[in-house]
Amino acid sequence: MRVLPDVGPAFVRALASHGDRPAVITARARLSYAELADRVAELAARLGPARRLVLLAGANRLDELVAYLATLAAGHPLLLVPGDKDAATAELARAYDPDVVIRPVGGELLVDELRPTSRHELHPELALLLSTSGSTGSPKLVRLSSANLQANAEAIASYLDIRDTDRAATTLPLHYCYGLSVVNSHLLRGAALVLTDLSVSDRCFWDLFRAARGTTLAGVPYTFDLLDRVGFDRMRLPHLRQVTQAGGRLDPHRVARYAALGRRDGWRFFVMYGQTEATARMAYLPPELAESRPEAIGVPVPGGSFRLRPLPDWPSPDTGELVYSGPNVMLGYAERPADLALGRTVDELHTGDVARRGPDGLYEIVGRAAGFTKLFGLRIDPQRVEAYLRRDGVEAYCVGTDRELVVAATGGPDPERVRRLAAAAAGLPTRAVRVHLLAELPRLSSGKPDYRAVRALAATPPPVPAVDESGAGTEQLRRLYAELLDQPDVTADDSFVSLGGDSLSYVEMSVRLEQLLGDLPADWHTTPIRDLARPAPARPTGRRVLETSVALRALAIVVIVGSHIPVFTIKGGAHLLLAVAGFNFARFQLTDAPRRDRLRAAGRGISRIVLPSVAWIALAGTVTGDYTLTNVLLLNSVLGPHDGPTQWHFWFIEALVAILLAVTALIAVPAVDRIERRFPFGLPLTLAALGLVTRYDLPGLAALGHVPSAVVVFWLFALGWAAARATRTAQRLAVTAAALLTVPGFFGEPFREAFIVAGFALLVWVPRLPSRPALNRLAAVLAGSSLYIYLTHWQVMPIVGPWSRELALVASLAVGIGCAAAVRLLTRRLPAPARLRPATS
């Protein structure tokens, strides 16, 4: 076994002491601490004892991790740069002229020794150089010592209680101080790293995390956006012990929600605050306080302390600029190679953040004393972005908010070009940049930039860009969402579900989007508009797909009406619709939103069924005399009469409304809401099992009198709900087997039962069906109008049926479609509070 030099941070020198414990777990290999120490020592020996400035293009791969540790172990100052930003790396290399460059070439890590000794004067304490400005390639670097790295790793390991059994996923880049702190603190305690460069939005990441028995996840605010999109709250992660967040402010309501999720599922949620200048961490919020104080950054890390420097604009004695002291404070900045010879030039860190200390001793950030902003975990200097734009001929002022970089530009540039340039300069995704084109840039009377006016632009929508007819831009999609969902204030961050979309509007929206964008992702209804916008892909003319749930709704309503006339006899359509209704209830009402928002969405969905149903049945009953007050109140199945020739017409609507009210009341119970979030598949499957008690009439209720339809058929709705939550093959098999075992024998009509089981199997196993544009449009109209077709066909078919059954079918469908269209037109003319969008069964 090679011996590491007696230099560098103690946690690096101690790697071999952890022996055969797992150190690194990748998708392809596992490396023990002893093996890792050998590889580190081998490269350290190659780098030699003569101190040189080493530039490493960092990445979340084993070779780069070994190079990082080996450089520290050998005592060489390391300039760690982003491995995926060639321009930033080249600029830093030009600015600092490293002696050794380590970078990947052709799949292998190349160690390019440019000179045998350093041309620079390197301070003995200098160990690591990190950028403060994300990926811009700024020559301003943070100078860190081995003592800084060791102290911060010890502090983090202490308050997180990192154990040698922990296994932390590298969800953040190695060159980013937060990602690096995860590595350092876990190696300090002999824990394992689940080393990957996969995103948390990638299914393969979760396969690796589960296989490695991962215990720890770290994320910046954008990571939590991705976690929400992939259904993190419904994942089964039995070994997860803690989730940490830093890299920018997370909205307090999300902090509270994730803290509650952790309490429910048995893991701890740490909100943390830091800067590169403090070797990553300065404060943390104890997990037990995250729900009650989600707006706070917490208390100083072990060994650190805060003070508040008074500010003229913040006269409160409990408020001021947050100043941090501790052994993890940097040596100072470097802006040129000569600065590498400097020793400590700062003793405390002026963070630039304005903070308040609460009576409970917790600190809270309330503003910024300087112009920096932090987005996606990157500390962005807007003025440096301005300089980059100016170099490319664009005059602009930039400011940052909690969510985006706002750019005001002039001179007639293409806004998309400005967006791309600004995003590249800041190292941000383009969706995090908003561009406003102005006739002239706002200035104060002194001639200085008016950044307050630029910041005000963040509250106004940007100008409407031109849209390429071959695809769909964000603005075009915003207009489409606003039109179909009757929402005047649609933003690029909204999704179909967040805007209150339901099972009806889902039909029309999915078909319209599919025409614009091509095949849609399965989770498009929860995906923000900005992430859906893209050019339409090339594909064979006329080729489309149709969502199975939409196809089944369209087929079922035709089958129901055609069998009632009868043009043909294919029974089972209404019972299949119950399963589809349960499927859609899970997708559109049981989102990851807070319980109160879930209940509001469910209430809106129920009202869109109840109000038009009550209105039509009352009108039809007045004209024909076929219906009683119990029909109008949707209570005929409960109160009777049960023996009339027409009173049973609306049994399906009565059953659906009763079931929706029951499950909504159930979710309103906080304990049940928590159970549903923790066991999204187990709860509906359990409810389906309970529903079998009445499906098989185990209590003998039928002998006592009439049993309401909702009680008898509830299990079908619950199975549909479970189908929507079946994400794994075993779960799909279980819910399919439940249908195969329980539907047969319910009617005593094999063909009817086979029709329901076949439709249910399609719903579970085949999310989309091959289709054609015309068929998609027809299915969308039928499915979107299904409630109105069901309501009105009872009055249409007696009038037209005696002349022609086939014509009666066509007329029933046409009248229902016309009624749905009329309601849509009427509601768009009503004031917003009074709007009622057509609903569907």
Tab-separated table of C-alpha atoms in Angstrom, residues 464-760:
chain	number	residue	atom	x	y	z
A	464	VAL	CA	-44.309	38.617	-26.996
A	465	PRO	CA	-41.680	36.983	-29.216
A	466	ALA	CA	-42.301	35.758	-32.716
A	467	VAL	CA	-43.229	32.093	-32.864
A	468	ASP	CA	-41.860	29.628	-35.369
A	469	GLU	CA	-44.835	27.928	-36.992
A	470	SER	CA	-42.912	24.646	-37.102
A	471	GLY	CA	-43.061	24.322	-33.344
A	472	ALA	CA	-44.230	26.154	-30.236
A	473	GLY	CA	-42.489	28.796	-28.189
A	474	THR	CA	-43.164	29.576	-24.563
A	475	GLU	CA	-45.419	32.531	-25.439
A	476	GLN	CA	-47.514	30.480	-27.838
A	477	LEU	CA	-48.012	27.817	-25.184
A	478	ARG	CA	-48.912	30.460	-22.601
A	479	ARG	CA	-51.638	31.759	-24.909
A	480	LEU	CA	-52.936	28.239	-25.505
A	481	TYR	CA	-53.087	27.487	-21.769
A	482	ALA	CA	-54.794	30.833	-21.118
A	483	GLU	CA	-57.402	30.124	-23.800
A	484	LEU	CA	-58.257	26.557	-22.843
A	485	LEU	CA	-58.086	27.003	-19.066
A	486	ASP	CA	-59.692	30.471	-18.878
A	487	GLN	CA	-56.684	31.789	-16.965
A	488	PRO	CA	-55.651	35.336	-17.910
A	489	ASP	CA	-52.345	35.365	-16.004
A	490	VAL	CA	-50.419	32.337	-17.228
A	491	THR	CA	-46.666	32.371	-16.687
A	492	ALA	CA	-43.925	30.187	-18.117
A	493	ASP	CA	-43.516	28.549	-14.698
A	494	ASP	CA	-47.132	27.356	-14.601
A	495	SER	CA	-48.155	23.820	-15.467
A	496	PHE	CA	-51.471	22.326	-16.520
A	497	VAL	CA	-52.129	21.043	-12.992
A	498	SER	CA	-51.004	24.221	-11.213
A	499	LEU	CA	-53.489	26.190	-13.339
A	500	GLY	CA	-56.380	24.001	-12.190
A	501	GLY	CA	-56.585	21.755	-15.236
A	502	ASP	CA	-58.914	18.801	-14.854
A	503	SER	CA	-59.842	15.652	-16.734
A	504	LEU	CA	-61.949	17.536	-19.282
A	505	SER	CA	-59.507	20.264	-20.248
A	506	TYR	CA	-56.775	17.608	-20.200
A	507	VAL	CA	-58.355	16.011	-23.264
A	508	GLU	CA	-58.430	19.107	-25.420
A	509	MET	CA	-55.074	20.366	-24.141
A	510	SER	CA	-53.244	17.091	-24.785
A	511	VAL	CA	-54.533	16.909	-28.355
A	512	ARG	CA	-53.678	20.550	-29.102
A	513	LEU	CA	-50.207	20.218	-27.567
A	514	GLU	CA	-49.555	17.008	-29.447
A	515	GLN	CA	-50.324	18.830	-32.689
A	516	LEU	CA	-47.839	21.573	-31.790
A	517	LEU	CA	-45.058	19.626	-30.105
A	518	GLY	CA	-45.286	16.045	-31.247
A	519	ASP	CA	-45.275	13.192	-28.752
A	520	LEU	CA	-45.722	14.539	-25.241
A	521	PRO	CA	-43.861	13.299	-22.139
A	522	ALA	CA	-45.972	11.235	-19.754
A	523	ASP	CA	-45.746	13.941	-17.082
A	524	TRP	CA	-46.534	16.889	-19.368
A	525	HIS	CA	-49.496	17.895	-17.205
A	526	THR	CA	-47.139	18.657	-14.278
A	527	THR	CA	-44.289	20.073	-16.409
A	528	PRO	CA	-43.832	23.885	-16.493
A	529	ILE	CA	-44.694	25.521	-19.811
A	530	ARG	CA	-41.128	26.760	-20.311
A	531	ASP	CA	-39.872	23.149	-20.258
A	532	LEU	CA	-42.437	21.995	-22.844
A	533	ALA	CA	-41.655	24.683	-25.428
A	534	ARG	CA	-39.683	23.281	-28.320
A	535	PRO	CA	-39.765	22.935	-32.114
A	536	ALA	CA	-42.053	20.261	-33.463
A	537	PRO	CA	-40.015	17.127	-34.264
A	538	ALA	CA	-39.847	15.655	-37.719
A	539	ARG	CA	-42.156	12.673	-38.055
A	540	PRO	CA	-44.145	10.867	-40.738
A	541	THR	CA	-47.073	12.937	-42.021
A	542	GLY	CA	-50.298	12.071	-40.241
A	543	ARG	CA	-48.683	10.015	-37.491
A	544	ARG	CA	-50.009	10.741	-33.985
A	545	VAL	CA	-50.563	9.074	-30.660
A	546	LEU	CA	-53.656	9.246	-28.457
A	547	GLU	CA	-53.641	8.889	-24.692
A	548	THR	CA	-55.413	5.712	-23.658
A	549	SER	CA	-57.510	7.424	-20.990
A	550	VAL	CA	-58.871	9.825	-23.634
A	551	ALA	CA	-59.536	6.997	-26.085
A	552	LEU	CA	-61.381	4.973	-23.442
A	553	ARG	CA	-63.585	7.920	-22.484
A	554	ALA	CA	-64.507	8.550	-26.107
A	555	LEU	CA	-65.171	4.861	-26.732
A	556	ALA	CA	-67.155	4.430	-23.525
A	557	ILE	CA	-69.591	7.280	-24.185
A	558	VAL	CA	-70.284	5.986	-27.701
A	559	VAL	CA	-70.812	2.477	-26.312
A	560	ILE	CA	-73.147	3.763	-23.580
A	561	VAL	CA	-75.362	5.788	-25.918
A	562	GLY	CA	-75.305	3.195	-28.702
A	563	SER	CA	-76.342	0.440	-26.296
A	564	HIS	CA	-79.145	2.525	-24.748
A	565	ILE	CA	-80.798	3.287	-28.127
A	566	PRO	CA	-79.890	0.401	-29.003
A	567	VAL	CA	-77.846	0.450	-32.211
A	568	PHE	CA	-75.705	-2.353	-30.794
A	569	THR	CA	-75.320	-4.011	-27.422
A	570	ILE	CA	-71.915	-3.496	-25.827
A	571	LYS	CA	-72.445	-3.012	-22.136
A	572	GLY	CA	-69.909	-1.987	-19.517
A	573	GLY	CA	-69.037	1.511	-20.739
A	574	ALA	CA	-70.236	3.297	-17.588
A	575	HIS	CA	-68.363	0.941	-15.290
A	576	LEU	CA	-65.194	1.391	-17.362
A	577	LEU	CA	-65.674	5.157	-17.043
A	578	LEU	CA	-65.682	4.770	-13.252
A	579	ALA	CA	-62.222	3.237	-13.408
A	580	VAL	CA	-61.060	6.050	-15.731
A	581	ALA	CA	-62.554	8.596	-13.295
A	582	GLY	CA	-60.490	7.104	-10.461
A	583	PHE	CA	-57.412	7.201	-12.699
A	584	ASN	CA	-57.959	10.894	-13.441
A	585	PHE	CA	-58.771	11.745	-9.820
A	586	ALA	CA	-55.310	10.543	-8.828
A	587	ARG	CA	-53.622	12.457	-11.640
A	588	PHE	CA	-55.345	15.817	-11.311
A	589	GLN	CA	-56.600	16.102	-7.748
A	590	LEU	CA	-53.928	14.218	-5.807
A	591	THR	CA	-50.967	16.338	-6.872
A	592	ASP	CA	-48.016	17.225	-4.639
A	593	ALA	CA	-49.747	20.490	-3.681
A	594	PRO	CA	-50.659	21.199	-0.037
A	595	ARG	CA	-53.785	19.510	1.301
A	596	ARG	CA	-55.848	22.703	1.125
A	597	ASP	CA	-55.058	23.133	-2.580
A	598	ARG	CA	-55.894	19.479	-3.206
A	599	LEU	CA	-59.296	19.956	-1.619
A	600	ARG	CA	-59.988	23.090	-3.618
A	601	ALA	CA	-59.126	21.281	-6.852
A	602	ALA	CA	-61.349	18.350	-5.917
A	603	GLY	CA	-64.189	20.718	-5.036
A	604	ARG	CA	-63.901	22.461	-8.386
A	605	GLY	CA	-63.937	19.132	-10.186
A	606	ILE	CA	-67.079	17.986	-8.368
A	607	SER	CA	-68.875	21.292	-9.013
A	608	ARG	CA	-68.216	20.944	-12.754
A	609	ILE	CA	-70.168	17.702	-12.688
A	610	VAL	CA	-72.887	18.618	-10.193
A	611	LEU	CA	-73.947	22.063	-11.464
A	612	PRO	CA	-74.650	21.184	-15.117
A	613	SER	CA	-76.191	17.851	-14.089
A	614	VAL	CA	-78.594	19.437	-11.618
A	615	ALA	CA	-79.523	22.172	-14.105
A	616	TRP	CA	-80.208	19.759	-16.969
A	617	ILE	CA	-82.122	17.175	-14.925
A	618	ALA	CA	-84.299	19.935	-13.419
A	619	LEU	CA	-85.038	21.323	-16.896
A	620	ALA	CA	-85.700	17.915	-18.420
A	621	GLY	CA	-87.893	16.897	-15.472
A	622	THR	CA	-89.955	20.070	-15.790
A	623	VAL	CA	-90.535	19.484	-19.516
A	624	THR	CA	-91.057	15.708	-19.556
A	625	GLY	CA	-92.167	14.883	-16.008
A	626	ASP	CA	-89.770	11.913	-16.041
A	627	TYR	CA	-87.715	12.933	-13.019
A	628	THR	CA	-88.345	13.673	-9.363
A	629	LEU	CA	-86.677	15.965	-6.864
A	630	THR	CA	-84.402	13.125	-5.780
A	631	ASN	CA	-83.088	12.931	-9.355
A	632	VAL	CA	-82.411	16.652	-9.374
A	633	LEU	CA	-80.530	16.382	-6.072
A	634	LEU	CA	-78.594	13.343	-7.396
A	635	LEU	CA	-79.983	11.253	-4.534
A	636	ASN	CA	-82.334	8.900	-6.342
A	637	SER	CA	-80.051	5.936	-5.727
A	638	VAL	CA	-80.314	6.628	-1.994
A	639	LEU	CA	-83.867	7.955	-1.514
A	640	GLY	CA	-85.699	6.393	-4.462
A	641	PRO	CA	-88.043	5.773	-6.084
A	642	HIS	CA	-86.179	2.721	-7.323
A	643	ASP	CA	-88.838	1.115	-9.493
A	644	GLY	CA	-89.627	3.840	-12.020
A	645	PRO	CA	-88.816	3.447	-15.743
A	646	THR	CA	-86.679	6.618	-15.985
A	647	GLN	CA	-85.421	7.434	-12.503
A	648	TRP	CA	-82.347	5.253	-12.928
A	649	HIS	CA	-81.103	7.253	-15.953
A	650	PHE	CA	-78.501	9.162	-13.980
A	651	TRP	CA	-77.246	6.428	-11.665
A	652	PHE	CA	-73.718	6.794	-13.036
A	653	ILE	CA	-73.523	10.517	-12.280
A	654	GLU	CA	-75.002	9.977	-8.814
A	655	ALA	CA	-72.484	7.222	-8.070
A	656	LEU	CA	-69.529	9.246	-9.390
A	657	VAL	CA	-70.449	12.355	-7.395
A	658	ALA	CA	-71.009	10.348	-4.201
A	659	ILE	CA	-67.658	8.584	-4.599
A	660	LEU	CA	-65.816	11.834	-5.318
A	661	LEU	CA	-67.360	13.470	-2.250
A	662	ALA	CA	-66.410	10.477	-0.109
A	663	VAL	CA	-62.770	10.286	-1.204
A	664	THR	CA	-62.395	14.074	-0.977
A	665	ALA	CA	-63.712	13.969	2.592
A	666	LEU	CA	-61.254	11.172	3.277
A	667	ILE	CA	-58.274	13.160	1.936
A	668	ALA	CA	-59.434	16.148	4.005
A	669	VAL	CA	-58.369	14.212	7.104
A	670	PRO	CA	-54.714	15.252	7.705
A	671	ALA	CA	-53.657	11.770	8.746
A	672	VAL	CA	-55.126	10.222	5.596
A	673	ASP	CA	-53.540	12.914	3.440
A	674	ARG	CA	-50.148	12.015	4.933
A	675	ILE	CA	-50.790	8.304	4.404
A	676	GLU	CA	-51.701	8.919	0.755
A	677	ARG	CA	-48.480	10.853	0.155
A	678	ARG	CA	-46.372	8.166	1.831
A	679	PHE	CA	-48.215	5.175	0.313
A	680	PRO	CA	-49.641	6.509	-2.975
A	681	PHE	CA	-50.208	2.998	-4.342
A	682	GLY	CA	-50.966	1.194	-1.107
A	683	LEU	CA	-53.847	3.466	-0.020
A	684	PRO	CA	-56.050	3.093	-3.143
A	685	LEU	CA	-55.327	-0.627	-3.289
A	686	THR	CA	-56.436	-0.911	0.337
A	687	LEU	CA	-59.582	1.106	-0.433
A	688	ALA	CA	-60.287	-1.193	-3.376
A	689	ALA	CA	-59.981	-4.189	-1.062
A	690	LEU	CA	-62.431	-2.563	1.360
A	691	GLY	CA	-64.759	-1.867	-1.565
A	692	LEU	CA	-64.881	-5.571	-2.316
A	693	VAL	CA	-66.796	-6.019	0.926
A	694	THR	CA	-69.819	-4.363	-0.679
A	695	ARG	CA	-69.028	-5.588	-4.218
A	696	TYR	CA	-69.532	-9.159	-2.900
A	697	ASP	CA	-72.153	-7.969	-0.373
A	698	LEU	CA	-70.439	-9.731	2.497
A	699	PRO	CA	-72.647	-7.977	5.116
A	700	GLY	CA	-75.811	-9.077	3.277
A	701	LEU	CA	-77.046	-5.520	2.689
A	702	ALA	CA	-79.120	-6.494	-0.355
A	703	ALA	CA	-81.407	-8.544	1.879
A	704	LEU	CA	-82.233	-5.403	3.857
A	705	GLY	CA	-83.320	-3.338	0.843
A	706	HIS	CA	-81.882	-1.221	-1.976
A	707	VAL	CA	-78.115	-0.641	-1.864
A	708	PRO	CA	-76.909	2.674	-3.434
A	709	SER	CA	-74.881	2.174	-6.606
A	710	ALA	CA	-71.904	4.130	-5.280
A	711	VAL	CA	-71.454	1.618	-2.476
A	712	VAL	CA	-71.505	-1.326	-4.856
A	713	VAL	CA	-69.176	-0.001	-7.575
A	714	PHE	CA	-66.695	1.963	-5.457
A	715	TRP	CA	-64.031	-0.698	-5.878
A	716	LEU	CA	-63.796	0.072	-9.612
A	717	PHE	CA	-63.020	3.743	-8.919
A	718	ALA	CA	-60.382	2.736	-6.343
A	719	LEU	CA	-58.764	0.317	-8.804
A	720	GLY	CA	-58.538	3.128	-11.379
A	721	TRP	CA	-56.904	5.311	-8.728
A	722	ALA	CA	-54.407	2.548	-7.965
A	723	ALA	CA	-53.718	2.144	-11.700
A	724	ALA	CA	-52.594	5.784	-11.890
A	725	ARG	CA	-50.184	5.206	-8.999
A	726	ALA	CA	-48.783	1.921	-10.324
A	727	THR	CA	-45.279	2.975	-11.392
A	728	ARG	CA	-43.508	-0.391	-11.175
A	729	THR	CA	-44.160	-3.598	-13.050
A	730	ALA	CA	-45.078	-5.487	-9.885
A	731	GLN	CA	-47.658	-2.830	-9.028
A	732	ARG	CA	-49.153	-2.947	-12.525
A	733	LEU	CA	-49.365	-6.710	-12.307
A	734	ALA	CA	-51.069	-6.474	-8.922
A	735	VAL	CA	-53.743	-4.025	-10.031
A	736	THR	CA	-54.369	-5.923	-13.273
A	737	ALA	CA	-54.733	-9.169	-11.339
A	738	ALA	CA	-57.207	-7.465	-9.006
A	739	ALA	CA	-59.370	-6.488	-11.982
A	740	LEU	CA	-59.120	-9.962	-13.542
A	741	LEU	CA	-60.224	-11.565	-10.284
A	742	THR	CA	-63.011	-9.186	-9.252
A	743	VAL	CA	-64.771	-7.986	-12.422
A	744	PRO	CA	-65.800	-11.447	-13.706
A	745	GLY	CA	-68.979	-12.545	-12.014
A	746	PHE	CA	-70.126	-9.019	-11.153
A	747	PHE	CA	-72.713	-8.905	-13.960
A	748	GLY	CA	-72.939	-12.546	-14.973
A	749	GLU	CA	-72.366	-11.378	-18.555
A	750	PRO	CA	-68.946	-12.576	-19.789
A	751	PHE	CA	-68.723	-10.230	-22.786
A	752	ARG	CA	-69.574	-7.174	-20.684
A	753	GLU	CA	-67.000	-8.166	-18.071
A	754	ALA	CA	-64.360	-8.878	-20.729
A	755	PHE	CA	-64.944	-5.404	-22.212
A	756	ILE	CA	-64.290	-3.747	-18.837
A	757	VAL	CA	-61.213	-5.865	-18.078
A	758	ALA	CA	-59.741	-5.232	-21.540
A	759	GLY	CA	-60.225	-1.485	-21.209
A	760	PHE	CA	-58.729	-1.533	-17.733
